[in-house]
Amino acid sequence: MRSLLYTIGSLLILLLSHDGGFTGASDAEHTFRATDIHTHRHRRNHGHRRGEEFEYSALSCRAYSASLDEFGAVGDGVTSNTAAFRDAVSQLSRFADYGGSLLFVPAGRWLTGSFNLTSHFTLFLHRDAVLLASQEESDYEVIEPLPSYGRGRDTDGGRFISLLFGSNLTDVVITGENGTIDGQGEPWWGKFKRGELKYTRPYLIEIMHSDGIQISNLTFLNSPSWHIHPVYSSNIVIQGLTILAPVTVPNTDGINPDSCTNTRIEDCHIVSGDDCIAVKSGWDQYGINYGMPTKQLLIRRLTCISPDSAVIALGSEMSGGIEDVRAEDIVAINSESGIRIKTAIGRGGYVKDVYVRGMTMQTMKYVFWMTGSYGSHPDEHYDPNALPVIQNINYQDMVAENVTMPAQLAGITGDQFTGICISNVTITLSKKPKKVLWNCTDVSGYTSGVTPEPCQLLPEKQPGTVVPCNFPESSIPIDEVKLQRCYSRRRLM
């Protein structure tokens, strides 16, 4: 409990430290500055420098290393270092079969456009290193839409490649001593709002068709759109991240595992204008045809502030399926909803075997929210007979205070959301709650030990006795993966 209170206090100090805060932003949205972060973020399990040697935790250690400044990079915040990053990764890639390599980013402000990662590779940021994403569209290649989406999320056409990108890779680590990657997204947000973009905005990190990914001990700021997007990938550890974006800017999701298997997200602190974590698997007929679910997902020790979105969202792009999601020890502050399932007619797919417990919430619009009419579609060719299956959804051991409405649960007529279990949940209402506290349609299941009293479609299972939901006893494979203690030093090649 003490660590949770410390986390909440740190985030509130961080929010209050910004002139004008988040609310009431004009077209020039308030953005975070890297200098704002170093004063307030708490220390996590980061590397420790010893002269030219440093140590860090990683899935894999490396035999070779080099520093970015050895490739002609200049950390003045003005000089473009795109060529230096690309050259460094290219040169280090030759060690992939000989113990792998590490690129050390020293203290400085390193302006760069997009660059690709390579296999058996570590990108390591010094605590005072800031990667500044270029704001020039020309620094981002336009690539094809994801096959499970059929189009870009912002526009009908392609999409700008992410700042850090990789495809068909093995064993990739992006880590550091809490260094910063700043997306400098403000110009992109303005162009999107004004409808001036021809292509979908870039993400900060997107890694596709890859296995063995670690993203840890870093701060991410102000992405043009989503911050972290692993897609079509497996065996992923995301750990110890701080992700900050203005709460007035849409689509700045924190972490979006998409058609991924065996993923662990833990010890992350996110402030976002959209969902802190959004679990996805493709959009309508494109996701159905691609057929790659997100499964075996573990989320724990997450702190989230998202006034207009969810702490954890499942969907709405869930057409490839979402299953075996486990979340625990979650803190939500001033957020629209705790757990939200978003889907619609035409999505197909499924969301099943979801287990959430140990959640503490303060100042919420909804605690539980299920939406069967989240109606955006990639095009007019979706199948109106493709109905989603929502079943075996379990929520347990939760406390929420200052809540406007405990639950808004709306299934689909003729396609009921089934197997909902809510157990041992105490909700304290705000001073002006909704008249209808539980609004339930086309759902079924049971509750046990829940206050205020739930809707009739979720009756008390055994009055007077708290009956727990059925949580799995076995672990998922990624929970057994341990990081190694690695040592490296600047080494000229």
mmCIF file of C-alpha atoms in Angstrom, residues 40-289:
data_model
loop_
_atom_site.group_PDB
_atom_site.id
_atom_site.type_symbol
_atom_site.label_atom_id
_atom_site.label_comp_id
_atom_site.label_asym_id
_atom_site.label_seq_id
_atom_site.Cartn_x
_atom_site.Cartn_y
_atom_site.Cartn_z
ATOM 1 C CA HIS A 40 9.584 13.866 -10.221
ATOM 2 C CA ARG A 41 9.855 10.314 -11.461
ATOM 3 C CA HIS A 42 10.828 7.766 -8.867
ATOM 4 C CA ARG A 43 13.829 5.513 -9.296
ATOM 5 C CA ARG A 44 13.205 2.109 -10.796
ATOM 6 C CA ASN A 45 15.451 -0.880 -11.391
ATOM 7 C CA HIS A 46 17.748 0.850 -13.884
ATOM 8 C CA GLY A 47 21.374 0.324 -14.840
ATOM 9 C CA HIS A 48 24.269 1.725 -12.820
ATOM 10 C CA ARG A 49 27.227 3.358 -14.611
ATOM 11 C CA ARG A 50 30.746 2.635 -13.392
ATOM 12 C CA GLY A 51 33.096 4.778 -15.395
ATOM 13 C CA GLU A 52 32.832 3.349 -18.877
ATOM 14 C CA GLU A 53 31.193 0.153 -17.652
ATOM 15 C CA PHE A 54 27.507 -0.122 -16.829
ATOM 16 C CA GLU A 55 25.135 -2.870 -15.824
ATOM 17 C CA TYR A 56 21.500 -3.475 -16.728
ATOM 18 C CA SER A 57 18.809 -6.145 -16.768
ATOM 19 C CA ALA A 58 17.805 -7.751 -20.045
ATOM 20 C CA LEU A 59 16.465 -10.854 -21.723
ATOM 21 C CA SER A 60 19.873 -11.258 -23.397
ATOM 22 C CA CYS A 61 23.316 -9.785 -22.809
ATOM 23 C CA ARG A 62 25.545 -8.553 -25.656
ATOM 24 C CA ALA A 63 29.107 -9.288 -26.700
ATOM 25 C CA TYR A 64 29.770 -6.028 -28.561
ATOM 26 C CA SER A 65 28.894 -2.410 -27.904
ATOM 27 C CA ALA A 66 29.396 1.061 -29.355
ATOM 28 C CA SER A 67 28.306 4.605 -28.526
ATOM 29 C CA LEU A 68 26.148 6.733 -30.795
ATOM 30 C CA ASP A 69 28.660 9.589 -30.816
ATOM 31 C CA GLU A 70 31.175 7.275 -32.502
ATOM 32 C CA PHE A 71 28.997 7.501 -35.616
ATOM 33 C CA GLY A 72 29.116 11.271 -35.880
ATOM 34 C CA ALA A 73 25.951 12.022 -33.909
ATOM 35 C CA VAL A 74 25.586 15.432 -32.253
ATOM 36 C CA GLY A 75 23.377 15.710 -29.166
ATOM 37 C CA ASP A 76 22.493 19.402 -29.411
ATOM 38 C CA GLY A 77 18.755 18.972 -30.023
ATOM 39 C CA VAL A 78 19.049 20.649 -33.431
ATOM 40 C CA THR A 79 21.310 18.499 -35.620
ATOM 41 C CA SER A 80 19.554 15.594 -37.331
ATOM 42 C CA ASN A 81 21.033 12.249 -36.283
ATOM 43 C CA THR A 82 18.897 9.999 -38.458
ATOM 44 C CA ALA A 83 21.869 8.951 -40.577
ATOM 45 C CA ALA A 84 23.987 8.277 -37.487
ATOM 46 C CA PHE A 85 21.343 6.014 -35.917
ATOM 47 C CA ARG A 86 20.838 4.133 -39.170
ATOM 48 C CA ASP A 87 24.566 3.712 -39.700
ATOM 49 C CA ALA A 88 25.090 2.551 -36.119
ATOM 50 C CA VAL A 89 22.383 -0.103 -36.325
ATOM 51 C CA SER A 90 23.640 -1.246 -39.728
ATOM 52 C CA GLN A 91 27.208 -1.585 -38.489
ATOM 53 C CA LEU A 92 26.203 -3.379 -35.298
ATOM 54 C CA SER A 93 23.868 -5.768 -37.113
ATOM 55 C CA ARG A 94 26.894 -7.728 -38.374
ATOM 56 C CA PHE A 95 27.395 -9.000 -34.814
ATOM 57 C CA ALA A 96 23.944 -10.599 -34.662
ATOM 58 C CA ASP A 97 25.406 -14.093 -35.001
ATOM 59 C CA TYR A 98 28.379 -13.397 -32.729
ATOM 60 C CA GLY A 99 26.821 -12.560 -29.381
ATOM 61 C CA GLY A 100 24.771 -9.531 -30.427
ATOM 62 C CA SER A 101 25.425 -5.835 -29.950
ATOM 63 C CA LEU A 102 24.441 -2.808 -27.884
ATOM 64 C CA LEU A 103 24.164 0.815 -29.004
ATOM 65 C CA PHE A 104 24.700 3.216 -26.111
ATOM 66 C CA VAL A 105 23.019 6.633 -26.375
ATOM 67 C CA PRO A 106 24.926 9.052 -24.103
ATOM 68 C CA ALA A 107 23.611 12.151 -22.375
ATOM 69 C CA GLY A 108 22.339 14.745 -24.830
ATOM 70 C CA ARG A 109 19.343 15.688 -26.939
ATOM 71 C CA TRP A 110 19.427 13.525 -30.047
ATOM 72 C CA LEU A 111 17.097 14.666 -32.825
ATOM 73 C CA THR A 112 16.230 11.849 -35.237
ATOM 74 C CA GLY A 113 13.789 10.608 -37.797
ATOM 75 C CA SER A 114 12.672 7.000 -38.093
ATOM 76 C CA PHE A 115 15.220 4.191 -38.007
ATOM 77 C CA ASN A 116 14.969 0.409 -38.073
ATOM 78 C CA LEU A 117 16.139 -1.959 -35.370
ATOM 79 C CA THR A 118 17.909 -5.270 -35.922
ATOM 80 C CA SER A 119 18.025 -8.717 -34.289
ATOM 81 C CA HIS A 120 20.088 -9.579 -31.198
ATOM 82 C CA PHE A 121 20.364 -5.890 -30.497
ATOM 83 C CA THR A 122 20.010 -3.569 -27.502
ATOM 84 C CA LEU A 123 19.329 0.170 -27.640
ATOM 85 C CA PHE A 124 20.390 1.651 -24.286
ATOM 86 C CA LEU A 125 19.649 5.244 -23.224
ATOM 87 C CA HIS A 126 21.677 7.070 -20.585
ATOM 88 C CA ARG A 127 19.517 8.661 -17.877
ATOM 89 C CA ASP A 128 20.142 12.101 -19.381
ATOM 90 C CA ALA A 129 19.686 11.005 -22.990
ATOM 91 C CA VAL A 130 16.634 12.326 -24.840
ATOM 92 C CA LEU A 131 15.654 11.021 -28.260
ATOM 93 C CA LEU A 132 13.721 13.805 -29.971
ATOM 94 C CA ALA A 133 11.453 12.592 -32.766
ATOM 95 C CA SER A 134 11.648 14.679 -35.903
ATOM 96 C CA GLN A 135 8.506 16.676 -36.646
ATOM 97 C CA GLU A 136 9.137 16.550 -40.425
ATOM 98 C CA GLU A 137 6.897 14.192 -42.389
ATOM 99 C CA SER A 138 9.765 13.571 -44.819
ATOM 100 C CA ASP A 139 11.690 11.781 -42.043
ATOM 101 C CA TYR A 140 9.071 9.010 -41.944
ATOM 102 C CA GLU A 141 8.642 6.521 -44.770
ATOM 103 C CA VAL A 142 5.053 5.736 -45.764
ATOM 104 C CA ILE A 143 4.362 2.022 -45.348
ATOM 105 C CA GLU A 144 1.405 -0.240 -46.127
ATOM 106 C CA PRO A 145 -1.536 -0.588 -43.749
ATOM 107 C CA LEU A 146 -1.459 -3.541 -41.392
ATOM 108 C CA PRO A 147 -3.110 -6.526 -43.118
ATOM 109 C CA SER A 148 -5.399 -7.119 -40.129
ATOM 110 C CA TYR A 149 -6.713 -3.530 -40.404
ATOM 111 C CA GLY A 150 -6.975 -3.021 -44.157
ATOM 112 C CA ARG A 151 -6.319 0.716 -43.913
ATOM 113 C CA GLY A 152 -4.659 3.268 -41.690
ATOM 114 C CA ARG A 153 -6.340 4.269 -38.454
ATOM 115 C CA ASP A 154 -6.374 7.995 -39.321
ATOM 116 C CA THR A 155 -6.873 7.841 -43.094
ATOM 117 C CA ASP A 156 -7.842 5.427 -45.863
ATOM 118 C CA GLY A 157 -4.284 5.115 -47.181
ATOM 119 C CA GLY A 158 -0.970 3.982 -45.744
ATOM 120 C CA ARG A 159 0.749 5.074 -42.579
ATOM 121 C CA PHE A 160 3.904 6.808 -41.523
ATOM 122 C CA ILE A 161 6.467 4.354 -40.176
ATOM 123 C CA SER A 162 7.107 4.552 -36.432
ATOM 124 C CA LEU A 163 10.098 6.338 -34.908
ATOM 125 C CA LEU A 164 11.652 3.015 -33.844
ATOM 126 C CA PHE A 165 10.568 0.223 -36.171
ATOM 127 C CA GLY A 166 11.375 -3.444 -36.636
ATOM 128 C CA SER A 167 9.965 -6.409 -38.528
ATOM 129 C CA ASN A 168 10.856 -10.118 -38.537
ATOM 130 C CA LEU A 169 13.308 -9.679 -35.699
ATOM 131 C CA THR A 170 14.502 -11.890 -32.863
ATOM 132 C CA ASP A 171 15.768 -10.737 -29.477
ATOM 133 C CA VAL A 172 15.355 -6.945 -29.389
ATOM 134 C CA VAL A 173 15.881 -4.882 -26.216
ATOM 135 C CA ILE A 174 15.056 -1.179 -25.834
ATOM 136 C CA THR A 175 16.059 -0.083 -22.351
ATOM 137 C CA GLY A 176 18.138 2.335 -20.337
ATOM 138 C CA GLU A 177 18.583 4.255 -17.120
ATOM 139 C CA ASN A 178 15.187 5.953 -17.460
ATOM 140 C CA GLY A 179 16.247 7.962 -20.492
ATOM 141 C CA THR A 180 13.538 9.655 -22.543
ATOM 142 C CA ILE A 181 11.989 9.241 -25.987
ATOM 143 C CA ASP A 182 9.997 12.369 -26.830
ATOM 144 C CA GLY A 183 7.633 12.126 -29.791
ATOM 145 C CA GLN A 184 7.214 15.910 -30.049
ATOM 146 C CA GLY A 185 3.699 15.178 -31.253
ATOM 147 C CA GLU A 186 2.135 18.645 -31.108
ATOM 148 C CA PRO A 187 2.391 19.434 -34.863
ATOM 149 C CA TRP A 188 0.959 16.009 -35.697
ATOM 150 C CA TRP A 189 -1.968 16.527 -33.308
ATOM 151 C CA GLY A 190 -2.797 19.834 -34.970
ATOM 152 C CA LYS A 191 -2.636 18.376 -38.485
ATOM 153 C CA PHE A 192 -4.855 15.486 -37.449
ATOM 154 C CA LYS A 193 -7.408 17.792 -35.838
ATOM 155 C CA ARG A 194 -7.509 19.967 -38.971
ATOM 156 C CA GLY A 195 -7.753 16.983 -41.330
ATOM 157 C CA GLU A 196 -4.467 17.819 -43.065
ATOM 158 C CA LEU A 197 -2.801 14.389 -42.930
ATOM 159 C CA LYS A 198 -2.754 12.060 -45.947
ATOM 160 C CA TYR A 199 -1.453 9.147 -43.892
ATOM 161 C CA THR A 200 -1.843 7.756 -40.375
ATOM 162 C CA ARG A 201 0.372 9.351 -37.736
ATOM 163 C CA PRO A 202 3.542 7.496 -36.656
ATOM 164 C CA TYR A 203 3.867 5.640 -33.366
ATOM 165 C CA LEU A 204 6.954 5.850 -31.174
ATOM 166 C CA ILE A 205 7.688 2.114 -31.285
ATOM 167 C CA GLU A 206 6.220 -0.541 -33.554
ATOM 168 C CA ILE A 207 7.735 -4.023 -33.753
ATOM 169 C CA MET A 208 6.078 -6.548 -36.086
ATOM 170 C CA HIS A 209 6.380 -10.284 -36.761
ATOM 171 C CA SER A 210 9.053 -10.600 -34.074
ATOM 172 C CA ASP A 211 9.935 -12.799 -31.119
ATOM 173 C CA GLY A 212 11.672 -11.907 -27.863
ATOM 174 C CA ILE A 213 11.046 -8.202 -27.264
ATOM 175 C CA GLN A 214 11.913 -6.150 -24.176
ATOM 176 C CA ILE A 215 11.003 -2.477 -23.657
ATOM 177 C CA SER A 216 11.932 -1.276 -20.180
ATOM 178 C CA ASN A 217 13.111 1.493 -17.845
ATOM 179 C CA LEU A 218 12.375 4.424 -20.141
ATOM 180 C CA THR A 219 10.114 7.469 -20.290
ATOM 181 C CA PHE A 220 7.975 8.111 -23.372
ATOM 182 C CA LEU A 221 6.430 11.506 -24.050
ATOM 183 C CA ASN A 222 4.006 13.103 -26.488
ATOM 184 C CA SER A 223 3.680 10.499 -29.207
ATOM 185 C CA PRO A 224 1.958 11.664 -32.412
ATOM 186 C CA SER A 225 -0.410 8.707 -31.853
ATOM 187 C CA TRP A 226 0.037 5.394 -30.008
ATOM 188 C CA HIS A 227 3.224 5.113 -27.935
ATOM 189 C CA ILE A 228 4.090 1.384 -27.866
ATOM 190 C CA HIS A 229 2.689 -1.044 -30.460
ATOM 191 C CA PRO A 230 3.933 -4.643 -30.603
ATOM 192 C CA VAL A 231 1.993 -6.445 -33.330
ATOM 193 C CA TYR A 232 2.011 -10.016 -34.701
ATOM 194 C CA SER A 233 4.733 -10.800 -32.146
ATOM 195 C CA SER A 234 5.418 -13.105 -29.199
ATOM 196 C CA ASN A 235 7.342 -13.360 -25.940
ATOM 197 C CA ILE A 236 7.272 -9.698 -24.961
ATOM 198 C CA VAL A 237 8.296 -8.009 -21.701
ATOM 199 C CA ILE A 238 7.291 -4.362 -21.178
ATOM 200 C CA GLN A 239 8.455 -3.162 -17.795
ATOM 201 C CA GLY A 240 9.100 -0.022 -15.765
ATOM 202 C CA LEU A 241 7.856 2.554 -18.291
ATOM 203 C CA THR A 242 6.538 6.050 -17.684
ATOM 204 C CA ILE A 243 4.307 7.196 -20.556
ATOM 205 C CA LEU A 244 2.963 10.750 -20.575
ATOM 206 C CA ALA A 245 0.769 12.584 -23.062
ATOM 207 C CA PRO A 246 -1.759 15.429 -22.687
ATOM 208 C CA VAL A 247 -5.117 14.073 -21.620
ATOM 209 C CA THR A 248 -6.793 16.369 -24.173
ATOM 210 C CA VAL A 249 -5.189 14.657 -27.185
ATOM 211 C CA PRO A 250 -6.990 11.589 -28.629
ATOM 212 C CA ASN A 251 -5.330 8.360 -29.789
ATOM 213 C CA THR A 252 -2.232 8.757 -27.606
ATOM 214 C CA ASP A 253 -2.702 5.239 -26.212
ATOM 215 C CA GLY A 254 0.023 4.026 -23.887
ATOM 216 C CA ILE A 255 0.665 0.359 -24.733
ATOM 217 C CA ASN A 256 -1.294 -1.564 -27.392
ATOM 218 C CA PRO A 257 -0.481 -5.276 -27.663
ATOM 219 C CA ASP A 258 -2.015 -6.291 -30.990
ATOM 220 C CA SER A 259 -2.296 -9.903 -32.210
ATOM 221 C CA CYS A 260 0.466 -10.852 -29.761
ATOM 222 C CA THR A 261 1.080 -14.011 -27.724
ATOM 223 C CA ASN A 262 2.749 -14.303 -24.333
ATOM 224 C CA THR A 263 3.121 -10.686 -23.217
ATOM 225 C CA ARG A 264 3.958 -9.279 -19.771
ATOM 226 C CA ILE A 265 3.316 -5.615 -18.943
ATOM 227 C CA GLU A 266 4.282 -4.552 -15.436
ATOM 228 C CA ASP A 267 5.288 -1.599 -13.261
ATOM 229 C CA CYS A 268 4.166 1.050 -15.746
ATOM 230 C CA HIS A 269 2.765 4.527 -15.058
ATOM 231 C CA ILE A 270 0.684 6.079 -17.820
ATOM 232 C CA VAL A 271 -1.082 9.420 -18.305
ATOM 233 C CA SER A 272 -2.919 9.496 -21.615
ATOM 234 C CA GLY A 273 -5.555 11.183 -23.736
ATOM 235 C CA ASP A 274 -6.789 7.720 -24.674
ATOM 236 C CA ASP A 275 -6.667 4.181 -23.274
ATOM 237 C CA CYS A 276 -3.670 3.502 -21.058
ATOM 238 C CA ILE A 277 -3.570 -0.057 -22.373
ATOM 239 C CA ALA A 278 -5.639 -1.131 -25.376
ATOM 240 C CA VAL A 279 -5.649 -4.814 -26.325
ATOM 241 C CA LYS A 280 -6.305 -5.394 -30.030
ATOM 242 C CA SER A 281 -6.327 -8.037 -32.783
ATOM 243 C CA GLY A 282 -7.544 -6.545 -36.056
ATOM 244 C CA TRP A 283 -10.498 -4.700 -37.521
ATOM 245 C CA ASP A 284 -13.662 -6.308 -38.917
ATOM 246 C CA GLN A 285 -13.238 -8.526 -42.005
ATOM 247 C CA TYR A 286 -9.496 -7.827 -42.181
ATOM 248 C CA GLY A 287 -8.927 -9.027 -38.631
ATOM 249 C CA ILE A 288 -11.230 -12.011 -39.118
ATOM 250 C CA ASN A 289 -9.349 -13.077 -42.241
#
